[in-house]
mmCIF file of C-alpha atoms in Angstrom:
data_model
loop_
_atom_site.group_PDB
_atom_site.id
_atom_site.type_symbol
_atom_site.label_atom_id
_atom_site.label_comp_id
_atom_site.label_asym_id
_atom_site.label_seq_id
_atom_site.Cartn_x
_atom_site.Cartn_y
_atom_site.Cartn_z
ATOM 1 C CA MET A 14 0.878 29.384 -14.590
ATOM 2 C CA LEU A 15 2.505 32.763 -14.037
ATOM 3 C CA ILE A 16 1.259 33.113 -10.462
ATOM 4 C CA ILE A 17 2.765 29.379 -9.705
ATOM 5 C CA SER A 18 6.000 30.392 -11.534
ATOM 6 C CA LEU A 19 6.811 33.081 -8.933
ATOM 7 C CA LEU A 20 5.750 31.305 -5.956
ATOM 8 C CA LEU A 21 7.870 29.010 -6.642
ATOM 9 C CA ALA A 22 10.871 30.936 -7.766
ATOM 10 C CA ASN A 23 10.412 32.826 -3.931
ATOM 11 C CA THR A 24 10.472 29.113 -1.931
ATOM 12 C CA SER A 25 13.322 28.316 -0.199
ATOM 13 C CA TYR A 26 14.652 24.655 -1.224
ATOM 14 C CA ALA A 27 14.881 23.795 2.553
ATOM 15 C CA ASP A 28 11.093 24.575 2.278
ATOM 16 C CA MET A 29 10.920 22.003 -1.047
ATOM 17 C CA SER A 30 12.621 20.033 0.424
ATOM 18 C CA ASN A 31 9.710 19.319 2.313
ATOM 19 C CA VAL A 32 7.406 18.305 -0.432
ATOM 20 C CA SER A 33 7.266 14.940 -1.811
ATOM 21 C CA GLY A 34 4.966 12.387 -3.767
ATOM 22 C CA TYR A 35 4.798 10.011 -6.915
ATOM 23 C CA VAL A 36 2.718 9.156 -10.111
ATOM 24 C CA SER A 37 1.527 6.281 -11.343
ATOM 25 C CA MET A 38 -0.185 4.144 -13.946
ATOM 26 C CA THR A 39 -1.368 0.105 -13.451
ATOM 27 C CA TYR A 40 -2.773 -2.006 -16.183
ATOM 28 C CA SER A 41 -4.139 -4.825 -14.801
ATOM 29 C CA SER A 42 -6.393 -7.408 -16.016
ATOM 30 C CA ASN A 43 -7.208 -11.287 -14.873
ATOM 31 C CA TYR A 44 -6.292 -12.476 -18.258
ATOM 32 C CA VAL A 45 -9.272 -14.134 -19.429
ATOM 33 C CA ASP A 46 -10.749 -14.500 -22.589
ATOM 34 C CA THR A 47 -11.897 -10.856 -23.552
ATOM 35 C CA ASN A 48 -14.614 -12.597 -25.439
ATOM 36 C CA ASP A 49 -15.216 -14.094 -21.725
ATOM 37 C CA HIS A 50 -17.865 -12.172 -19.638
ATOM 38 C CA ARG A 51 -15.649 -12.598 -16.779
ATOM 39 C CA SER A 52 -13.002 -10.837 -18.247
ATOM 40 C CA ILE A 53 -11.349 -7.408 -16.415
ATOM 41 C CA ARG A 54 -9.244 -5.245 -17.954
ATOM 42 C CA ASN A 55 -8.779 -1.807 -16.636
ATOM 43 C CA LEU A 56 -5.808 1.415 -16.471
ATOM 44 C CA ASN A 57 -5.596 2.924 -13.012
ATOM 45 C CA TRP A 58 -3.702 6.515 -12.509
ATOM 46 C CA SER A 59 -2.752 8.009 -9.773
ATOM 47 C CA GLY A 60 -1.450 10.713 -7.952
ATOM 48 C CA ASN A 61 -0.006 11.589 -4.066
ATOM 49 C CA LEU A 62 1.539 14.691 -3.085
ATOM 50 C CA ASN A 63 3.106 15.333 0.823
ATOM 51 C CA TYR A 64 4.020 18.262 3.043
ATOM 52 C CA THR A 65 6.050 17.303 6.035
ATOM 53 C CA PHE A 66 6.924 19.384 8.931
ATOM 54 C CA SER A 67 8.163 18.262 11.878
ATOM 55 C CA ASP A 68 7.000 14.432 12.166
ATOM 56 C CA ASN A 69 4.260 15.282 10.944
ATOM 57 C CA THR A 70 2.903 14.626 7.081
ATOM 58 C CA ILE A 71 0.042 16.555 5.426
ATOM 59 C CA TYR A 72 -0.668 13.797 2.206
ATOM 60 C CA VAL A 73 -3.624 14.125 -0.571
ATOM 61 C CA ASP A 74 -3.954 11.195 -2.731
ATOM 62 C CA SER A 75 -6.612 11.107 -6.073
ATOM 63 C CA GLY A 76 -6.630 9.092 -9.329
ATOM 64 C CA GLY A 77 -8.916 7.897 -12.289
ATOM 65 C CA TYR A 78 -9.233 4.868 -13.910
ATOM 66 C CA ARG A 79 -10.248 3.390 -17.514
ATOM 67 C CA VAL A 80 -12.703 -0.110 -17.525
ATOM 68 C CA TYR A 81 -12.772 -1.833 -20.697
ATOM 69 C CA GLU A 82 -15.236 -4.342 -20.361
ATOM 70 C CA ASP A 83 -19.230 -4.238 -19.098
ATOM 71 C CA ASP A 84 -19.359 0.056 -17.735
ATOM 72 C CA VAL A 85 -16.988 0.815 -20.299
ATOM 73 C CA GLY A 86 -15.578 4.616 -19.710
ATOM 74 C CA THR A 87 -13.474 6.183 -17.636
ATOM 75 C CA TYR A 88 -13.750 7.488 -14.460
ATOM 76 C CA LEU A 89 -12.085 9.167 -11.552
ATOM 77 C CA THR A 90 -11.670 7.849 -7.796
ATOM 78 C CA ASP A 91 -12.181 9.757 -4.536
ATOM 79 C CA THR A 92 -10.050 12.456 -3.157
ATOM 80 C CA ILE A 93 -7.865 11.772 -0.085
ATOM 81 C CA ILE A 94 -6.559 14.633 2.135
ATOM 82 C CA GLY A 95 -4.952 13.150 5.539
ATOM 83 C CA ILE A 96 -2.474 13.754 7.731
ATOM 84 C CA ARG A 97 -0.503 11.033 9.354
ATOM 85 C CA ASN A 98 3.036 10.191 11.559
ATOM 86 C CA ASN A 99 4.627 7.346 11.326
ATOM 87 C CA GLN A 100 7.203 7.314 14.376
ATOM 88 C CA TYR A 101 3.869 8.868 16.697
ATOM 89 C CA TYR A 102 6.052 6.153 19.049
ATOM 90 C CA GLN A 103 8.815 4.514 18.857
ATOM 91 C CA TRP A 104 10.595 1.169 20.922
ATOM 92 C CA GLU A 105 13.795 -0.350 20.417
ATOM 93 C CA GLU A 106 15.630 0.623 17.836
ATOM 94 C CA THR A 107 13.455 0.125 14.555
ATOM 95 C CA GLY A 108 9.789 -0.409 16.195
ATOM 96 C CA ASN A 109 7.363 2.339 15.161
ATOM 97 C CA ILE A 110 3.628 2.925 15.701
ATOM 98 C CA GLY A 111 1.943 5.889 14.419
ATOM 99 C CA TYR A 112 -1.564 7.125 13.257
ATOM 100 C CA ALA A 113 -2.729 8.270 10.429
ATOM 101 C CA ILE A 114 -6.626 10.437 10.146
ATOM 102 C CA GLN A 115 -8.037 11.687 6.405
ATOM 103 C CA PHE A 116 -10.768 12.204 5.167
ATOM 104 C CA THR A 117 -12.730 11.577 1.325
ATOM 105 C CA LEU A 118 -13.574 13.860 -0.721
ATOM 106 C CA PRO A 119 -16.278 12.723 -2.972
ATOM 107 C CA THR A 120 -15.200 12.758 -6.500
ATOM 108 C CA SER A 121 -16.198 9.484 -7.862
ATOM 109 C CA GLU A 122 -19.089 8.727 -9.936
ATOM 110 C CA PHE A 123 -20.300 5.972 -7.456
ATOM 111 C CA SER A 124 -19.841 8.310 -4.043
ATOM 112 C CA LYS A 125 -21.675 10.944 -5.466
ATOM 113 C CA LYS A 126 -24.610 8.208 -7.151
ATOM 114 C CA ASP A 127 -24.455 7.192 -3.430
ATOM 115 C CA LYS A 128 -24.866 11.138 -2.065
ATOM 116 C CA LEU A 129 -21.759 10.988 0.151
ATOM 117 C CA TYR A 130 -20.882 14.018 2.217
ATOM 118 C CA THR A 131 -17.409 12.446 3.398
ATOM 119 C CA ALA A 132 -16.175 9.663 4.986
ATOM 120 C CA LEU A 133 -13.029 10.031 8.305
ATOM 121 C CA ARG A 134 -10.823 6.921 8.617
ATOM 122 C CA LEU A 135 -8.255 6.368 11.302
ATOM 123 C CA SER A 136 -5.367 3.835 11.194
ATOM 124 C CA ILE A 137 -3.068 3.251 13.539
ATOM 125 C CA PRO A 138 0.247 1.511 11.963
ATOM 126 C CA ILE A 139 2.637 -0.789 13.489
ATOM 127 C CA THR A 140 6.099 -1.255 11.717
ATOM 128 C CA ASN A 141 8.689 -3.010 12.660
ATOM 129 C CA LYS A 142 11.994 -4.133 11.202
ATOM 130 C CA TRP A 143 15.232 -6.894 11.301
ATOM 131 C CA GLY A 144 17.888 -6.310 8.789
ATOM 132 C CA ASN A 145 16.068 -6.050 5.713
ATOM 133 C CA ILE A 146 12.687 -7.945 6.374
ATOM 134 C CA ASN A 147 9.975 -4.719 7.667
ATOM 135 C CA TYR A 148 6.639 -5.963 8.885
ATOM 136 C CA PHE A 149 3.552 -3.880 9.109
ATOM 137 C CA PHE A 150 0.248 -4.962 10.806
ATOM 138 C CA THR A 151 -2.258 -1.544 10.526
ATOM 139 C CA PRO A 152 -6.077 -1.730 12.368
ATOM 140 C CA ARG A 153 -8.383 0.824 10.392
ATOM 141 C CA VAL A 154 -11.739 2.112 11.063
ATOM 142 C CA LYS A 155 -14.109 4.636 9.057
ATOM 143 C CA LYS A 156 -16.636 6.193 9.081
ATOM 144 C CA ASN A 157 -19.085 7.218 6.205
ATOM 145 C CA PHE A 158 -21.466 10.160 6.224
ATOM 146 C CA HIS A 159 -24.085 9.809 3.773
ATOM 147 C CA LYS A 160 -26.769 12.214 2.705
ATOM 148 C CA TYR A 161 -29.379 8.961 3.185
ATOM 149 C CA LYS A 162 -29.138 5.723 4.710
ATOM 150 C CA THR A 163 -30.077 3.902 1.682
ATOM 151 C CA ALA A 164 -29.587 4.714 -1.918
ATOM 152 C CA GLY A 165 -32.536 2.718 -3.858
ATOM 153 C CA ASP A 166 -32.766 -0.490 -3.190
ATOM 154 C CA LYS A 167 -29.260 -0.872 -1.474
ATOM 155 C CA ASN A 168 -28.311 0.146 1.963
ATOM 156 C CA LEU A 169 -25.264 1.937 2.525
ATOM 157 C CA THR A 170 -22.693 1.496 4.702
ATOM 158 C CA GLU A 171 -22.065 3.332 7.530
ATOM 159 C CA TRP A 172 -18.843 1.863 9.375
ATOM 160 C CA VAL A 173 -16.416 -0.015 7.553
ATOM 161 C CA ALA A 174 -13.907 -2.111 10.105
ATOM 162 C CA SER A 175 -10.211 -3.672 8.410
ATOM 163 C CA ILE A 176 -6.418 -5.064 9.384
ATOM 164 C CA ASN A 177 -3.834 -4.753 6.524
ATOM 165 C CA THR A 178 -1.046 -6.297 7.377
ATOM 166 C CA GLY A 179 2.010 -8.015 5.542
ATOM 167 C CA ILE A 180 5.568 -8.286 5.138
ATOM 168 C CA GLY A 181 8.591 -7.437 2.750
ATOM 169 C CA TYR A 182 12.121 -7.797 1.510
ATOM 170 C CA GLN A 183 14.138 -5.755 0.429
ATOM 171 C CA TRP A 184 17.781 -6.899 -1.765
ATOM 172 C CA HIS A 185 19.922 -4.025 -3.474
ATOM 173 C CA ASP A 186 16.919 -1.838 -5.642
ATOM 174 C CA PHE A 187 14.417 -4.924 -5.676
ATOM 175 C CA THR A 188 11.448 -5.635 -2.350
ATOM 176 C CA ALA A 189 9.126 -8.027 -2.809
ATOM 177 C CA LYS A 190 5.738 -7.667 -0.770
ATOM 178 C CA LEU A 191 3.439 -10.240 0.523
ATOM 179 C CA SER A 192 0.539 -7.749 1.875
ATOM 180 C CA LEU A 193 -3.289 -9.002 3.295
ATOM 181 C CA LEU A 194 -6.338 -7.137 4.174
ATOM 182 C CA GLY A 195 -9.414 -8.525 5.442
ATOM 183 C CA GLY A 196 -12.462 -6.393 7.135
ATOM 184 C CA THR A 197 -16.170 -6.397 8.293
ATOM 185 C CA ALA A 198 -18.736 -3.085 7.440
ATOM 186 C CA TRP A 199 -21.951 -2.372 9.370
ATOM 187 C CA SER A 200 -25.309 -0.237 7.183
ATOM 188 C CA TYR A 201 -26.874 2.288 9.091
ATOM 189 C CA HIS A 202 -29.688 0.026 10.105
ATOM 190 C CA GLY A 203 -26.779 -1.824 12.067
ATOM 191 C CA THR A 204 -26.590 -4.770 10.016
ATOM 192 C CA ARG A 205 -22.786 -6.103 9.473
ATOM 193 C CA ARG A 206 -22.075 -7.752 6.178
ATOM 194 C CA ASP A 207 -20.016 -10.690 5.768
ATOM 195 C CA TRP A 208 -16.534 -10.916 6.438
ATOM 196 C CA ASN A 209 -13.956 -9.981 3.329
ATOM 197 C CA TYR A 210 -10.281 -10.411 2.534
ATOM 198 C CA SER A 211 -7.693 -9.586 -0.334
ATOM 199 C CA GLY A 212 -4.195 -10.775 -0.909
ATOM 200 C CA ALA A 213 -1.607 -9.066 -3.006
ATOM 201 C CA LEU A 214 1.959 -10.959 -3.941
ATOM 202 C CA SER A 215 4.163 -7.900 -5.209
ATOM 203 C CA GLY A 216 7.537 -6.837 -6.662
ATOM 204 C CA ILE A 217 8.668 -3.676 -6.781
ATOM 205 C CA TRP A 218 12.032 -2.685 -8.999
ATOM 206 C CA GLN A 219 13.508 0.788 -8.138
ATOM 207 C CA ILE A 220 15.179 1.474 -11.214
ATOM 208 C CA THR A 221 17.057 4.772 -10.578
ATOM 209 C CA PRO A 222 16.444 6.882 -8.123
ATOM 210 C CA HIS A 223 12.666 8.638 -8.883
ATOM 211 C CA PHE A 224 11.699 6.005 -11.769
ATOM 212 C CA TYR A 225 10.254 2.265 -10.294
ATOM 213 C CA THR A 226 8.063 -0.415 -12.187
ATOM 214 C CA ALA A 227 6.243 -2.782 -10.218
ATOM 215 C CA LEU A 228 4.551 -6.111 -10.855
ATOM 216 C CA SER A 229 2.078 -7.363 -9.031
ATOM 217 C CA THR A 230 -0.623 -10.657 -8.154
ATOM 218 C CA SER A 231 -3.938 -10.548 -5.979
ATOM 219 C CA ASN A 232 -7.063 -11.938 -4.858
ATOM 220 C CA SER A 233 -9.818 -11.425 -2.584
ATOM 221 C CA GLY A 234 -13.380 -13.191 -1.591
ATOM 222 C CA VAL A 235 -15.618 -13.136 1.065
ATOM 223 C CA TYR A 236 -15.836 -15.038 3.778
ATOM 224 C CA PHE A 237 -19.625 -16.313 5.547
ATOM 225 C CA ASP A 238 -19.789 -16.134 9.311
ATOM 226 C CA ALA A 239 -20.940 -19.594 10.581
ATOM 227 C CA GLU A 240 -24.037 -18.278 12.875
ATOM 228 C CA ARG A 241 -24.949 -16.474 9.767
ATOM 229 C CA GLY A 242 -24.378 -18.791 7.166
ATOM 230 C CA THR A 243 -21.915 -21.779 5.100
ATOM 231 C CA VAL A 244 -18.287 -21.101 5.955
ATOM 232 C CA GLY A 245 -16.330 -20.146 2.895
ATOM 233 C CA ASN A 246 -12.848 -21.356 2.187
ATOM 234 C CA ILE A 247 -10.069 -18.712 2.366
ATOM 235 C CA ASP A 248 -7.883 -18.836 -0.767
ATOM 236 C CA ILE A 249 -5.401 -16.303 -0.666
ATOM 237 C CA PHE A 250 -4.559 -17.613 -4.166
ATOM 238 C CA ASP A 251 -6.944 -18.561 -6.944
ATOM 239 C CA LEU A 252 -6.011 -18.888 -10.853
ATOM 240 C CA ASN A 253 -9.650 -18.863 -11.030
ATOM 241 C CA THR A 254 -9.961 -15.661 -9.692
ATOM 242 C CA ALA A 255 -6.649 -14.070 -9.427
ATOM 243 C CA ASN A 256 -6.046 -10.335 -11.109
ATOM 244 C CA TYR A 257 -2.204 -9.481 -12.273
ATOM 245 C CA SER A 258 -1.208 -6.299 -12.997
ATOM 246 C CA ILE A 259 2.223 -3.859 -13.797
ATOM 247 C CA ALA A 260 2.629 -0.320 -12.986
ATOM 248 C CA VAL A 261 5.333 2.333 -13.823
ATOM 249 C CA GLY A 262 5.588 5.026 -11.139
ATOM 250 C CA TYR A 263 7.793 8.451 -10.587
ATOM 251 C CA SER A 264 8.754 9.564 -7.384
ATOM 252 C CA PHE A 265 9.818 12.961 -6.409
#
C-alpha cells in the first residue's frame, strides 16, 4: 500500500486524468417462486479500468457473481484485457467506425474446467447520433484456444460470430436503450451451433456525475435453422422466460 501511495503521489494530474473506470453491482431474477425449479436469482459485481492515450484506450474488465439457485455458490468471471479506438474512422459529423481487440484470461471456473488458454475477439463498432438518439452496430468474431477439442462429452467451441446492435435515447440524466445480440458458433470439429439471440431493454439514471442506477429486462432464445430442423419463433420478450435486473454503480 505504501508503494502504491508513493506512485500515486508522484503521478501528474495529466496522467491521472487519462484513467477512468467503474464498479457496479447487479441483482437479477426471473421472479419465479423460489420453490419452483425454474427460479433464477443472481448477484453480480464487476469492475472496469481504462487508460486512454491518443485516441486509444487500454481496458481491463473482471468480476464475479453469487448464484442462489441450483449450483449455489460464488464464482469468478473471466478477466478481459483489450485495446479499443471508437473513432478510428469518422464520417460526416457524428458517425464513427472503431475497433476493439481483446484477450481473455481464464479466471472463471468454467474456463478452467474446459482448459481454455485464452480467447481473442475482434469487434468493429459502428456508431452514429441524431440529436438525443444514438445507434450502434457491432460485428464481432472470437477465436478460442483450448488445450483440448473436447471436455468430457462436450465438443468445445472454437469460433464465435455475433452482431450486437441497439438504439438509445437520452433525456437529461436519463437514458433508455434497446439492444439485440445474435450469433452462432462452430466447434473444433467444424459443427455449427444453432443461432442464438438475446434482447434487452434498459433505463439508466445518472444520479450524480459519478453514481448511477439502472433497471433492465432481458430475454434470450435459440433459432433453429430450417435446413437443420424446425424453425423457431423469435420472441424478443416472453413473460415466461424474461429476466429482470437492478444495478447500481460508481464511475470515475
